[in-house]
Amino acid sequence: ETETRRLYHEAQSEVYVITNSFAYFADVEPAVASALDRGVGVSVLFLDPRHLPEQKAAVQEAVVDRLSTEYPAIEFRFSQELLPWRGTFVDPSMGYDSGEAIFLVEETDVPDHKRQAAITENGSFVAGMKRYFDLIWEYESFG
């Protein structure tokens, strides 16, 4: 979460989030609010709640309600299919010359703190994350 907050604080134009329920939203909320105040766009791709256990679906519903009422500038949609990873990435460039990302793989039986995770400033990787995000946003999500 420390690295995620840093990404929000350093974002220049765009933040993209891929998440199951965004359960950690309260922990990064001040950084999210700061980014929005600076005019940074924020888009969140949630997992369709039908793929979540009941408890996580309830958490997601509460977060979505909060985003809708308190942060209407945040765009969000729901992926119809399972998502292989979760994370946050900022300021991608199709010229592969900017951007940063933090992500972890989806391993449902492994606690978050033991999952494989990565932080990267590799512009081509971040651009690839953006292409993945855009394809799901456009063709495999609803909202």
Short mmCIF file of N, CA and C in Angstrom, two decimals, residues 20 46-54 56-58 60-61 78-79 142:
data_model
loop_
_atom_site.label_atom_id
_atom_site.label_comp_id
_atom_site.label_asym_id
_atom_site.label_seq_id
_atom_site.Cartn_x
_atom_site.Cartn_y
_atom_site.Cartn_z
N ASN A 20 -9.94 -6.80 -7.27
CA ASN A 20 -11.11 -7.62 -7.00
C ASN A 20 -12.21 -6.77 -6.36
N PHE A 46 -12.93 -3.45 -11.69
CA PHE A 46 -13.26 -4.41 -10.64
C PHE A 46 -13.55 -5.77 -11.26
N LEU A 47 -13.42 -6.79 -10.46
CA LEU A 47 -13.88 -8.12 -10.84
C LEU A 47 -15.39 -8.18 -10.64
N ASP A 48 -16.10 -8.78 -11.58
CA ASP A 48 -17.55 -8.98 -11.45
C ASP A 48 -17.83 -9.62 -10.09
N PRO A 49 -18.73 -9.06 -9.30
CA PRO A 49 -18.97 -9.60 -7.96
C PRO A 49 -19.46 -11.04 -7.94
N ARG A 50 -19.98 -11.55 -9.05
CA ARG A 50 -20.42 -12.96 -9.05
C ARG A 50 -19.23 -13.91 -8.91
N HIS A 51 -18.00 -13.41 -9.18
CA HIS A 51 -16.79 -14.22 -9.03
C HIS A 51 -16.18 -14.11 -7.63
N LEU A 52 -16.78 -13.31 -6.77
CA LEU A 52 -16.23 -13.07 -5.44
C LEU A 52 -16.98 -13.85 -4.37
N PRO A 53 -16.28 -14.24 -3.31
CA PRO A 53 -17.00 -14.79 -2.15
C PRO A 53 -17.94 -13.71 -1.60
N GLU A 54 -18.97 -14.12 -0.92
CA GLU A 54 -19.99 -13.21 -0.43
C GLU A 54 -19.40 -12.04 0.38
N LYS A 56 -16.34 -10.70 0.26
CA LYS A 56 -15.62 -9.75 -0.60
C LYS A 56 -16.57 -8.98 -1.51
N ALA A 57 -17.64 -9.63 -1.93
CA ALA A 57 -18.65 -8.94 -2.75
C ALA A 57 -19.29 -7.81 -1.95
N ALA A 58 -19.52 -8.03 -0.67
CA ALA A 58 -20.09 -6.99 0.18
C ALA A 58 -19.12 -5.83 0.35
N GLN A 60 -16.80 -4.99 -1.82
CA GLN A 60 -16.78 -4.31 -3.11
C GLN A 60 -17.99 -3.40 -3.26
N GLU A 61 -19.16 -3.89 -2.89
CA GLU A 61 -20.38 -3.09 -3.00
C GLU A 61 -20.26 -1.80 -2.19
N PHE A 78 -16.75 -3.41 -14.41
CA PHE A 78 -16.61 -4.73 -13.82
C PHE A 78 -16.23 -5.75 -14.90
N SER A 79 -15.11 -6.41 -14.70
CA SER A 79 -14.66 -7.43 -15.64
C SER A 79 -15.57 -8.65 -15.54
N PHE A 142 -18.58 -4.46 -17.91
CA PHE A 142 -19.85 -3.75 -17.91
C PHE A 142 -19.80 -2.71 -16.80
#
